[in-house]
Structures are given as structure tokens and as C-alpha cells.
Coordinates of C-alpha atoms in Angstrom, one line a residue:
M14 CA 13.6 19.9 -3.4
A15 CA 17.2 19.3 -3.6
L16 CA 17.3 16.4 -1.1
P17 CA 14.1 14.6 -2.3
V18 CA 15.2 15.0 -6.0
A19 CA 18.7 13.6 -5.1
F20 CA 17.3 10.8 -3.1
F21 CA 14.9 9.6 -5.7
A22 CA 17.5 10.0 -8.4
L23 CA 20.2 8.0 -6.6
F24 CA 18.0 5.3 -4.9
F25 CA 15.2 4.8 -7.4
A26 CA 16.0 6.2 -11.0
W27 CA 19.6 5.0 -11.0
P28 CA 19.0 1.4 -9.8
V29 CA 16.0 1.0 -12.1
A30 CA 18.0 2.4 -15.1
A31 CA 21.0 0.2 -14.2
I32 CA 19.0 -3.2 -14.3
V33 CA 17.3 -2.0 -17.6
A34 CA 20.7 -1.1 -19.2
R35 CA 22.2 -4.4 -18.0
G36 CA 19.4 -6.3 -19.6
L37 CA 19.0 -4.5 -22.9
K38 CA 22.7 -3.6 -23.7
V39 CA 25.0 -6.0 -25.4
D40 CA 28.7 -4.9 -26.0
G41 CA 27.7 -1.4 -25.3
A42 CA 24.9 -1.3 -27.9
W43 CA 21.1 -1.2 -27.2
Q44 CA 19.1 -4.2 -28.2
L45 CA 15.7 -2.6 -28.6
G46 CA 14.5 -5.3 -30.8
R47 CA 14.5 -7.4 -27.8
I48 CA 11.4 -5.7 -26.5
A49 CA 9.3 -7.0 -29.5
D50 CA 10.8 -10.5 -29.1
V51 CA 9.9 -10.7 -25.4
V52 CA 6.3 -9.4 -25.5
T53 CA 5.4 -11.6 -28.5
Q54 CA 6.4 -14.8 -26.6
P55 CA 3.1 -16.8 -25.9
D56 CA 4.0 -17.3 -22.3
I57 CA 4.7 -13.6 -21.7
R58 CA 1.6 -12.6 -23.4
H59 CA -0.2 -14.9 -21.0
V60 CA 1.4 -13.2 -18.1
L61 CA 0.5 -9.8 -19.4
W62 CA -3.2 -10.8 -20.0
F63 CA -3.5 -12.4 -16.7
T64 CA -1.9 -9.4 -14.9
T65 CA -4.4 -7.1 -16.6
W66 CA -7.5 -9.4 -16.2
Q67 CA -6.9 -10.1 -12.6
A68 CA -6.4 -6.4 -11.9
L69 CA -9.6 -5.5 -13.6
A70 CA -11.6 -8.2 -11.8
S71 CA -9.9 -7.3 -8.4
T72 CA -10.8 -3.7 -8.9
G73 CA -14.4 -4.3 -9.8
L74 CA -15.0 -6.8 -7.0
T75 CA -13.4 -4.4 -4.4
L76 CA -15.7 -1.5 -5.7
L77 CA -18.7 -3.8 -5.5
L78 CA -18.0 -4.9 -1.9
A79 CA -16.5 -1.7 -0.5
L80 CA -18.7 1.1 -1.7
P81 CA -21.7 0.2 0.5
A82 CA -19.1 0.2 3.5
A83 CA -18.1 3.7 2.3
Y84 CA -21.6 4.9 2.5
V85 CA -22.1 3.3 6.0
F86 CA -19.0 4.9 7.5
A87 CA -19.8 8.3 5.9
R88 CA -23.5 8.7 6.6
L89 CA -24.5 6.3 9.5
D90 CA -23.5 6.8 13.1
F91 CA -23.4 3.5 15.2
P92 CA -21.6 2.3 18.3
G93 CA -18.0 1.2 17.6
R94 CA -17.8 3.1 14.4
Q95 CA -14.2 4.5 15.0
V96 CA -13.0 1.0 16.2
L97 CA -14.5 -0.7 13.1
R98 CA -13.0 2.0 10.9
A99 CA -9.5 1.1 12.3
V100 CA -10.2 -2.5 11.8
V101 CA -11.1 -2.1 8.0
T102 CA -7.8 -0.3 7.7
V103 CA -5.6 -3.0 9.3
P104 CA -5.5 -5.1 6.1
F105 CA -4.1 -2.3 4.0
V106 CA -1.1 -1.7 6.2
L107 CA -0.3 -5.3 6.6
P108 CA 2.4 -6.7 4.3
T109 CA 1.1 -8.6 1.3
V110 CA 2.9 -11.6 2.7
V111 CA 0.8 -11.6 5.7
A112 CA -2.3 -11.3 3.6
G113 CA -1.3 -14.2 1.6
S114 CA -0.5 -16.2 4.7
A115 CA -4.0 -15.3 6.1
F116 CA -5.8 -16.6 3.2
L117 CA -3.6 -19.6 2.9
A118 CA -4.6 -20.5 6.4
L119 CA -8.3 -20.0 5.4
V120 CA -8.5 -21.6 2.0
G121 CA -5.2 -23.7 1.8
H122 CA -4.3 -27.3 2.6
G123 CA -5.5 -27.8 6.1
G124 CA -7.2 -24.5 6.2
L125 CA -10.6 -23.8 7.7
L126 CA -12.6 -24.6 4.6
D127 CA -10.6 -27.7 4.0
D128 CA -11.2 -28.8 7.6
L129 CA -14.9 -28.1 7.5
W130 CA -16.0 -28.9 4.0
G131 CA -12.9 -30.3 2.3
V132 CA -12.8 -27.3 0.0
R133 CA -9.5 -25.7 -1.1
L134 CA -9.1 -22.5 -3.1
D135 CA -5.5 -22.0 -2.9
T136 CA -3.7 -21.9 -6.4
T137 CA -7.1 -20.8 -7.7
V138 CA -7.8 -17.3 -9.1
W139 CA -10.5 -16.9 -6.6
A140 CA -8.2 -17.0 -3.6
I141 CA -6.1 -14.2 -5.4
L142 CA -9.0 -12.1 -6.1
L143 CA -10.5 -12.3 -2.5
A144 CA -7.1 -11.5 -1.1
H145 CA -6.8 -8.4 -3.3
V146 CA -10.2 -7.3 -2.0
F147 CA -9.1 -8.1 1.5
F148 CA -6.0 -5.9 1.0
N149 CA -7.6 -3.0 -0.9
Y150 CA -11.0 -2.8 0.9
A151 CA -9.8 0.3 2.9
V152 CA -8.6 2.1 -0.2
V153 CA -12.2 2.5 -1.4
V154 CA -13.7 3.1 2.1
R155 CA -11.2 5.7 3.1
T156 CA -11.1 7.5 -0.3
V157 CA -14.7 7.5 -1.3
G158 CA -16.1 7.5 2.2
G159 CA -13.8 10.3 3.3
L160 CA -15.3 12.6 0.5
W161 CA -18.9 11.1 1.0
S162 CA -18.9 12.3 4.6
Q163 CA -17.9 15.8 3.6
L164 CA -20.7 16.2 1.0
D165 CA -23.6 18.6 2.1
P166 CA -26.6 16.2 2.7
R167 CA -28.9 19.2 2.2
Q168 CA -28.2 18.9 -1.5
E169 CA -29.7 15.5 -1.6
E170 CA -32.6 16.5 0.8
A171 CA -33.4 19.4 -1.6
A172 CA -33.6 16.9 -4.6
R173 CA -36.0 14.7 -2.6
M174 CA -38.3 17.7 -1.7
L175 CA -38.4 18.6 -5.4
G176 CA -39.8 15.1 -6.2
A177 CA -36.8 13.0 -7.0
S178 CA -36.8 9.4 -5.7
A179 CA -34.0 8.2 -3.3
F180 CA -32.3 6.4 -6.3
G181 CA -32.8 9.4 -8.5
A182 CA -31.2 11.9 -6.0
W183 CA -28.4 9.6 -5.4
R184 CA -27.9 9.3 -9.3
K185 CA -28.0 13.0 -10.1
V186 CA -26.6 14.6 -7.0
I187 CA -24.3 12.2 -5.1
L188 CA -22.9 10.0 -7.9
P189 CA -21.5 12.9 -10.0
A190 CA -19.8 14.4 -6.9
L191 CA -18.3 11.0 -5.9
G192 CA -17.2 10.2 -9.5
P193 CA -13.8 11.6 -9.2
A194 CA -13.1 10.0 -5.8
A195 CA -14.4 6.7 -7.0
A196 CA -12.2 6.9 -10.1
A197 CA -9.2 7.7 -7.9
A198 CA -9.8 4.7 -5.6
A199 CA -10.4 2.4 -8.6
L200 CA -7.1 3.5 -10.1
M201 CA -5.2 3.0 -6.9
V202 CA -6.8 -0.5 -6.5
F203 CA -5.9 -1.2 -10.1
L204 CA -2.2 0.0 -9.6
F205 CA -1.8 -2.1 -6.4
T206 CA -3.2 -5.3 -7.9
F207 CA -1.6 -4.8 -11.3
T208 CA 1.8 -4.8 -9.4
S209 CA 0.7 -7.5 -6.9
F210 CA 3.8 -9.8 -5.8
G211 CA 3.5 -11.2 -2.4
I212 CA -0.2 -12.4 -2.7
V213 CA 0.3 -14.1 -6.1
Q214 CA 3.5 -15.5 -5.1
I215 CA 2.1 -17.2 -2.0
L216 CA -1.6 -18.0 -3.4
G217 CA -0.9 -18.4 -7.2
G218 CA 1.7 -21.2 -7.1
P219 CA 3.1 -22.3 -10.3
T220 CA -0.2 -21.6 -12.3
F221 CA -0.6 -17.9 -12.0
S222 CA 2.0 -15.2 -12.5
T223 CA 1.6 -11.4 -12.7
L224 CA 4.4 -9.1 -14.2
E225 CA 5.9 -8.6 -10.9
V226 CA 6.2 -12.3 -10.2
E227 CA 7.5 -13.0 -13.7
I228 CA 10.2 -10.3 -13.1
Y229 CA 11.2 -11.9 -9.9
R230 CA 11.2 -15.3 -11.6
Q231 CA 13.3 -14.2 -14.6
T232 CA 15.7 -12.3 -12.3
S233 CA 16.3 -14.9 -9.5
E234 CA 15.4 -18.2 -10.9
V235 CA 16.0 -18.1 -14.7
F236 CA 18.7 -15.3 -14.5
D237 CA 17.3 -13.8 -17.7
L238 CA 18.0 -10.1 -17.1
S239 CA 17.1 -9.2 -20.7
T240 CA 13.5 -10.5 -20.3
A241 CA 13.3 -9.0 -16.9
A242 CA 14.4 -5.6 -18.2
V243 CA 11.7 -5.7 -20.9
L244 CA 8.9 -6.5 -18.5
T245 CA 10.2 -3.8 -16.2
L246 CA 9.8 -1.3 -19.0
V247 CA 6.4 -2.6 -19.9
Q248 CA 5.2 -2.2 -16.2
F249 CA 6.9 1.2 -15.9
V250 CA 4.8 2.5 -19.0
A251 CA 1.5 1.0 -17.6
V252 CA 2.1 2.4 -14.1
G253 CA 3.1 5.9 -15.6
A254 CA -0.3 5.9 -17.6
I255 CA -2.3 4.8 -14.4
L256 CA -0.7 7.5 -12.3
A257 CA -1.2 10.2 -14.9
V258 CA -4.9 9.4 -15.1
H259 CA -5.0 9.3 -11.2
A260 CA -3.4 12.7 -10.8
W261 CA -6.0 14.1 -13.3
T262 CA -8.9 12.7 -11.2
V263 CA -7.4 13.9 -7.9
R264 CA -7.2 17.3 -9.3
R265 CA -10.9 17.2 -10.3
R266 CA -11.8 16.0 -6.8
E267 CA -9.8 18.8 -5.1
T268 CA -11.2 21.7 -7.3
A269 CA -14.7 20.8 -8.3
L270 CA -16.5 20.4 -4.9
R271 CA -17.6 22.5 -1.9
L272 CA -17.3 20.4 1.2
V273 CA -18.7 20.7 4.8
D274 CA -17.4 19.6 8.2
P275 CA -18.0 15.9 8.2
K276 CA -18.8 15.7 11.9
G277 CA -22.5 16.6 11.4
T278 CA -23.2 14.4 8.3
A279 CA -23.6 11.0 10.0
R280 CA -26.8 10.1 11.6
R281 CA -28.4 6.9 13.3
P282 CA -29.7 4.4 10.8
R283 CA -33.3 5.1 10.0
G284 CA -35.6 2.5 8.5
A285 CA -35.3 -1.2 7.5
G286 CA -33.2 -0.4 4.4
Q287 CA -30.3 1.4 6.3
W288 CA -30.3 -1.1 9.1
A289 CA -30.1 -4.1 6.6
L290 CA -27.3 -2.3 4.8
L291 CA -25.4 -1.8 8.0
A292 CA -26.0 -5.4 8.9
G293 CA -24.8 -6.6 5.4
V294 CA -21.6 -4.4 5.7
L295 CA -20.8 -5.8 9.2
V296 CA -21.1 -9.4 7.9
T297 CA -18.9 -8.6 4.9
I298 CA -16.3 -7.1 7.1
A299 CA -16.5 -10.1 9.5
L300 CA -16.2 -12.7 6.7
L301 CA -13.8 -11.0 4.4
L302 CA -11.4 -9.0 6.8
V303 CA -11.7 -10.3 10.3
L304 CA -12.2 -14.2 9.6
P305 CA -8.9 -14.6 7.5
L306 CA -7.0 -12.8 10.4
A307 CA -8.6 -14.7 13.1
V308 CA -7.9 -18.0 11.2
L309 CA -4.2 -16.9 10.9
V310 CA -4.0 -16.4 14.7
R311 CA -5.8 -19.7 15.3
R312 CA -3.2 -21.6 13.1
S313 CA -0.3 -20.0 15.0
L314 CA -1.7 -21.5 18.2
D315 CA -2.3 -25.1 16.9
A316 CA 0.8 -26.4 18.7
P317 CA 0.3 -27.1 22.4
G318 CA 1.9 -24.6 24.8
L319 CA 2.5 -22.0 22.2
G320 CA 4.9 -24.4 20.5
Y321 CA 5.3 -22.5 17.3
Y322 CA 6.0 -19.2 19.0
R323 CA 8.7 -21.1 21.2
A324 CA 10.2 -22.6 18.1
L325 CA 10.9 -19.1 16.8
T326 CA 13.8 -18.9 19.4
N327 CA 15.5 -21.9 18.0
S328 CA 18.3 -21.4 15.4
D329 CA 18.9 -24.9 14.4
G330 CA 16.0 -25.3 12.0
G331 CA 18.1 -24.8 9.0
T332 CA 16.0 -22.0 7.4
F333 CA 17.9 -19.1 8.9
L334 CA 21.4 -18.5 10.2
V335 CA 19.8 -16.9 13.2
A336 CA 16.7 -17.7 15.2
P337 CA 13.4 -16.6 13.4
V338 CA 12.5 -14.4 16.4
H339 CA 15.6 -12.2 15.5
A340 CA 13.7 -11.1 12.4
V341 CA 11.3 -9.2 14.8
W342 CA 14.0 -7.0 16.3
T343 CA 15.7 -6.6 12.9
S344 CA 12.5 -5.4 11.3
L345 CA 11.8 -2.9 14.0
Q346 CA 15.3 -1.4 13.7
Y347 CA 15.0 -1.2 10.0
A348 CA 11.5 0.3 10.0
V349 CA 12.6 3.0 12.4
A350 CA 15.6 4.0 10.3
A351 CA 13.3 3.9 7.1
T352 CA 10.7 6.0 8.9
A353 CA 13.3 8.7 9.7
I354 CA 14.5 8.8 6.1
A355 CA 11.0 8.8 4.7
V356 CA 9.8 11.6 7.0
C357 CA 12.9 13.7 6.2
V358 CA 12.6 13.2 2.4
G359 CA 8.8 13.2 2.1
G360 CA 8.4 16.2 4.5
L361 CA 10.8 18.4 2.4
A362 CA 9.0 17.3 -0.7
A363 CA 5.6 18.1 0.7
A364 CA 6.9 21.6 1.9
A365 CA 8.1 22.4 -1.5
L366 CA 5.1 21.2 -3.2
A367 CA 2.7 23.2 -0.8
R368 CA 4.3 26.6 -1.8
R369 CA 1.9 28.5 -3.9
D370 CA 4.7 30.0 -6.0
A371 CA 5.9 26.4 -6.8
G372 CA 6.8 26.1 -10.6
R373 CA 5.3 23.7 -13.0
L374 CA 8.5 21.5 -12.8
V375 CA 8.2 21.2 -9.0
R376 CA 4.5 20.3 -9.2
G377 CA 5.2 17.8 -11.8
F378 CA 7.6 16.1 -9.2
D379 CA 4.4 15.3 -7.2
A380 CA 3.4 12.6 -9.7
L381 CA 6.8 11.1 -9.9
L382 CA 6.9 10.6 -6.1
M383 CA 4.1 8.0 -6.6
L384 CA 6.2 5.8 -9.0
P385 CA 7.9 3.7 -6.3
L386 CA 4.5 2.4 -5.3
G387 CA 3.8 1.0 -8.8
V388 CA 7.2 0.2 -10.4
S389 CA 8.5 -3.3 -9.8
A390 CA 9.9 -3.3 -6.2
V391 CA 11.8 -6.5 -7.4
T392 CA 13.5 -4.4 -10.0
V393 CA 14.4 -1.8 -7.4
G394 CA 15.9 -4.3 -5.0
F395 CA 18.0 -6.2 -7.7
G396 CA 18.9 -2.7 -9.2
F397 CA 20.4 -1.9 -5.7
L398 CA 22.7 -4.8 -5.9
I399 CA 23.8 -3.7 -9.4
A400 CA 24.0 -0.1 -9.1
L401 CA 25.3 0.5 -5.6
D402 CA 28.3 -1.8 -5.8
K403 CA 31.2 0.6 -6.4
P404 CA 32.7 3.4 -4.4
P405 CA 31.8 5.9 -3.2
L406 CA 28.4 4.1 -2.9
D407 CA 29.2 0.5 -2.4
L408 CA 26.4 -0.3 0.0
R409 CA 25.9 -4.1 -0.7
Q410 CA 27.3 -5.0 2.7
S411 CA 25.8 -2.0 4.6
W412 CA 22.8 -2.4 6.8
I413 CA 21.4 0.9 5.5
L414 CA 20.5 -0.7 2.1
V415 CA 17.3 -2.2 3.6
P416 CA 16.0 1.0 5.1
L417 CA 16.6 3.0 1.9
A418 CA 14.6 0.6 -0.1
Q419 CA 11.8 0.6 2.5
A420 CA 12.0 4.6 2.6
L421 CA 11.2 4.6 -1.2
V422 CA 7.7 3.2 -0.4
G423 CA 7.1 5.2 2.8
A424 CA 8.1 8.6 1.3
P425 CA 5.0 8.9 -1.0
F426 CA 2.8 8.1 2.0
V427 CA 4.4 10.9 3.9
V428 CA 3.9 13.4 1.1
R429 CA 0.2 12.4 0.6
T430 CA -0.4 12.8 4.3
M431 CA 1.3 16.2 5.0
L432 CA 0.6 17.9 1.7
P433 CA -3.1 18.7 2.4
V434 CA -2.3 20.0 5.8
L435 CA 0.6 22.2 4.6
R436 CA -1.6 23.6 1.8
A437 CA -4.3 24.5 4.4
V438 CA -1.8 26.8 6.5
D439 CA -2.6 30.4 5.9
V440 CA 0.2 32.2 4.1
R441 CA -0.5 35.3 5.8
L442 CA 0.7 33.8 9.0
R443 CA 4.1 33.1 7.5
E444 CA 4.2 36.5 6.0
A445 CA 3.4 38.1 9.4
A446 CA 6.1 36.2 11.2
A447 CA 8.6 37.2 8.6
V448 CA 7.7 40.8 8.8
L449 CA 8.3 40.7 12.5
G450 CA 11.9 39.6 11.9
A451 CA 11.6 35.7 12.0
S452 CA 14.1 33.7 10.0
P453 CA 12.7 31.0 7.6
W454 CA 13.7 28.3 10.2
R455 CA 11.9 30.2 13.0
V456 CA 8.8 30.7 10.7
W457 CA 8.7 26.9 10.2
R458 CA 9.2 26.1 13.8
E459 CA 6.7 28.7 15.3
V460 CA 4.0 28.6 12.6
D461 CA 4.0 25.5 10.4
L462 CA 5.2 22.9 12.9
P463 CA 2.5 23.4 15.6
M464 CA -0.2 23.0 12.8
V465 CA 1.3 20.0 11.0
R466 CA 2.6 18.2 14.1
R467 CA -0.2 15.7 14.2
A468 CA -0.1 15.2 10.5
L469 CA 3.6 14.6 10.9
L470 CA 3.1 11.9 13.5
V471 CA 0.4 10.3 11.3
A472 CA 2.9 10.3 8.3
A473 CA 5.6 8.8 10.4
G474 CA 3.2 6.1 11.6
F475 CA 2.2 5.0 8.1
A476 CA 5.8 5.2 6.9
F477 CA 6.7 2.9 9.8
A478 CA 3.8 0.3 9.1
V479 CA 4.6 0.4 5.4
S480 CA 8.4 -0.1 5.9
L481 CA 7.8 -2.9 8.3
G482 CA 5.9 -4.8 5.6
E483 CA 8.0 -4.1 2.5
F484 CA 8.9 -7.4 0.8
G485 CA 9.5 -7.0 -3.0
A486 CA 12.9 -5.1 -2.7
T487 CA 13.9 -6.4 0.7
V488 CA 13.7 -10.1 -0.5
F489 CA 16.8 -9.3 -2.6
I490 CA 18.9 -7.2 -0.3
A491 CA 18.1 -8.5 3.3
R492 CA 21.2 -10.4 4.5
P493 CA 20.8 -14.1 5.5
D494 CA 21.8 -13.2 9.1
N495 CA 19.4 -10.2 9.3
P496 CA 16.1 -11.3 7.7
T497 CA 13.1 -9.0 8.0
L498 CA 9.7 -10.4 9.2
P499 CA 8.1 -10.6 5.6
V500 CA 11.3 -12.2 4.3
A501 CA 11.2 -14.6 7.1
V502 CA 7.6 -15.5 6.5
A503 CA 8.2 -16.2 2.9
R504 CA 11.1 -18.3 3.6
L505 CA 9.3 -20.5 6.1
L506 CA 6.2 -20.9 3.7
S507 CA 8.6 -22.1 1.0
R508 CA 9.9 -25.0 3.0
P509 CA 7.9 -28.2 3.7
G510 CA 6.8 -29.3 7.1
D511 CA 4.3 -28.4 9.7
L512 CA 6.8 -26.7 11.9
N513 CA 7.9 -24.3 9.2
Y514 CA 4.2 -23.5 8.4
G515 CA 3.4 -23.0 12.0
Q516 CA 6.4 -20.7 12.5
A517 CA 5.2 -18.7 9.4
M518 CA 1.7 -18.3 10.9
A519 CA 3.3 -17.2 14.3
L520 CA 5.6 -14.6 12.6
S521 CA 2.7 -13.3 10.5
T522 CA 0.6 -12.9 13.6
I523 CA 3.5 -11.0 15.4
L524 CA 3.7 -8.7 12.3
M525 CA 0.0 -8.3 12.2
V526 CA -0.1 -7.2 15.8
V527 CA 2.6 -4.7 15.5
C528 CA 1.0 -3.2 12.4
A529 CA -2.4 -3.1 14.0
A530 CA -0.9 -1.4 17.1
A531 CA 0.6 1.4 14.9
L532 CA -2.6 1.8 13.2
L533 CA -4.8 2.2 16.3
L534 CA -2.3 4.8 17.5
L535 CA -2.8 6.7 14.2
E536 CA -6.6 6.5 14.6
R537 CA -6.3 8.3 17.8
L538 CA -4.0 11.1 16.2
R539 CA -5.9 11.3 13.1
T540 CA -7.7 14.6 12.1
D541 CA -10.1 15.3 9.4
R542 CA -7.5 17.4 7.7
T543 CA -4.7 14.7 7.5
G544 CA -5.8 13.1 4.2
E545 CA -7.6 9.9 3.5
F546 CA -4.6 7.8 4.5

């Protein structure tokens, strides 16, 4: 635990504490009364209300549309099921900037709906809600569907034989078993939408602002660190409460059920109802997930002769100090470095948490590992600039700053992927190897590593995809001569002109293809014991 604790203390706790202290300390004295002053301001109350309201609405809409798909992937066997499963997961690993760009190409000015019917939904709450469903659809499908596929279908069949209707058997047998998983999925969707930044930044315009967007505005535009610090504390408390409830629901899911091998639980659709449900889910996936990405690709091809893609090689557009295509190579380099850091830190943390003799303090660190997913990435990024500006850790001009910020987001995914597999390793194998004289390192190399190798590759793949798309912190610390792909897309979208917009669509398409390729590779490596994600 030494390295993971040191990593999170140095590159997460310290930067966040530094920016909060900078905002709430005046002449060395804490100004705690500033908290009440900020949260009672009418415009801040409106931001808090909208942040909570849109998160609840996004969560409810996601559950409504994704739960039928969870059943379809868990219980129905049909051609192309595995490929479609990968397609459903693509939006989740895409950067929020790309998700926002895809919906901007669909519902924005000159988008598909505007061209066909003259309808625009950008800068409306519906665009934000649908984009959040697009991004979080896979969370419900993977979390709830993963458990649903492992529930013994004979329990439901027994209830039917005893006279229960199909709905009654579902309500009394399946629903109670799925409750903890559905609650965990809902909490994760609420967490991601409560802290939404890239989607709201692109689609919300000046009308809508979440806490994360307001923190960014107060920090980078208004330069009011005091207000930003208060909003960071408010978000930190809210995220801590969400994660505490999430940890409780996960423990219930892990201890309250007896599961079976999921390979034998899916069957061919039977009856008109199941075929109609399958058709409805396929239509929903096509319209909600595939169509925005297809429109994004089409808009990137609007210029004759791949004009927008060729324009990416020009460095005289005035938006960047280098050609926009340079962001592709820069992002890949940063993502590889961030993946190496995340796998090292997250792998060690997972190994410590998997030990059966781990103390309560070590187990409590499991929940803390999730905090970087919910705490303001904008705060972390700006905190890097404030905290890491003096020797021996003056990293402001170092290239490693960006991978460190990206690894903070990737490490929790490594832990969540590897922990179930490490816990499943029979401790007697390790004990037998130790009795035969193997050192701890050799026990790990000869016993654990062969069993967790595939999970380790899956964890590295997810860390790579997540690092590639990190935006909230990177937007502060990426150097002008080395922009990452999400930062480059956001900068192009912020500038007027068809050329800038087309280049943003082209870069978003490139980023989408890279993330999708990584995900398809993960789908080939995935096993039933590597966790939902």
C-alpha cells in the first residue's frame, strides 16, 4: 500500500487541499464564513439545483432506456451479440468531449436534425440529458446485465410452476436480486452526471452550468479562487456521500447472492414479446448510440477529398502552435505513460486489498480510490499548477504532469478490474508455493500472474482508453505546443468557422476510432471474472 497511498496523497490530496486552502485562507486565517456566503448566492443556488436536477433526470432516463437492454444481453442469445455488446460500451470509453461533439453534429446548428426538419436542440436541456444517456448506457447494461446473466433462471421457472405470472415472478424473484446491482449502477450514473463537464461545456452553452463547469468558469474566466474552493468542497461532500452509498450497495451485491455460470443462461428469443423487446432494444441502440457517432463521422467527411483531415496537418490555422494532427501522437504518448503508472499503482493497491488479512484501514482505502472519478478534475488540474510548483516537485514544465493527472482517473478502473480476479485466487496455492521455498516475488510470478494476466491486460486497456480521453484536468496543464486530442477538439469547437468545426469533427472521429479499437481488443480478452468493466 505504500506506493498507492503516496501516489494519491501527493498527486490528488495535496493538489485539492492546496487549491482549497488558496481560496479559503486570507492572511493565514481560514475564512469559513465564505462557504455560507457562496452557497446562498442566487446564481450559485441555481447551479446547485440544476446540477442535482439534471443528474437525477439523466439517471432516471438512463435506467428507463438501458434496463431492457440489460435483460436482452443477459437472457437472449442472438447473432452478433458480442459485437453489439462492444458497440454499446464504445460511448462509455469515449471522452465526454467526443460525446458532446457527436450530439452537436446531430442536434446543433447545421446538424442532421437541422438539415432535415429545421430542429435544433443544442443549448437545451434535452441535448444534455440524451448525451448523458449516450455516455452512461453501458454502465447499466454492464453492471445490471452482468449480474442478471449469472442469476439462476431455475428460480424464476420454479416460481412460474407454482402459479406466479411472468410479471409476478420477475417482481418477487428477479427484482430483489437485481436491486443492489441496479442501485449501484444508478449511483454510478448519478456520480458521472453530477460531475459532468465536457458534455455540459459543449452542449449547455451559456445557459446551463453544472458544479464542474462553474468551478472551471470561476477558476479560469472569473479568477475567483474563493468561490471555486467552496464549490469544490460542496462537490467533494456530495461525491463522498454517493461513494459511501455505492460501497454499501456493492457489498450487498457481493455477499447476498449465489450465482451460476452465465454461459448457459442466455437462450434464443421465444414468443412475440421477446422478439419485440429485442427489436426495440436494437432500434434504441441504433438511434441513441450509433446514429450520433455516424453523424460525427459524416460531418468530418463534408469537405471534398478529406479536406478536414488534410487540414489537420497545417500549422498556420492560428488555433495551435503546432499542426492539430500532432495532438494524436502526443495523446498516444501520454496515454501509454499514464497506463504504465495506473497499472503499477492500481495493481499494487488491488493486490493489497485482495489479501484476506487486510486490516480495516486498508479496506477503507478501497473507497478512497474512487474519489478521483467524482472530485472535480478541474480542481485537480489547477491544483497541480499551484501545488507542484516548488522544488523538489516543480513539475509545471515537465511532460509527466499530464500522464500523472490521467493516471489518477485510470487507476480506479485498474483496481475495479483486477480486484475480483485476485480475490478469486485460491490462497492455498500461494501457501503451497511458499512452503516449497518460493520467495514472495516468485509466488506472485508463478501463481498469481498466470491467473490475472488477462485481467491485467484488460485493466491496462481501460486505463489507456480513459487516459486518452481525460479532459477536465488536462485542459489546465496541457502545454500549447503539446495539446491532447480532447483539448484540441475543445479548442477547435470554441473558435468560429466551418474549417475549425470540421477539424474538430475529424479529430473526434480519430479519437473515437482509437478508443473503439482498444475496446474491441478488450472484448476479445474479457473473461467472466474480470468484473463488469
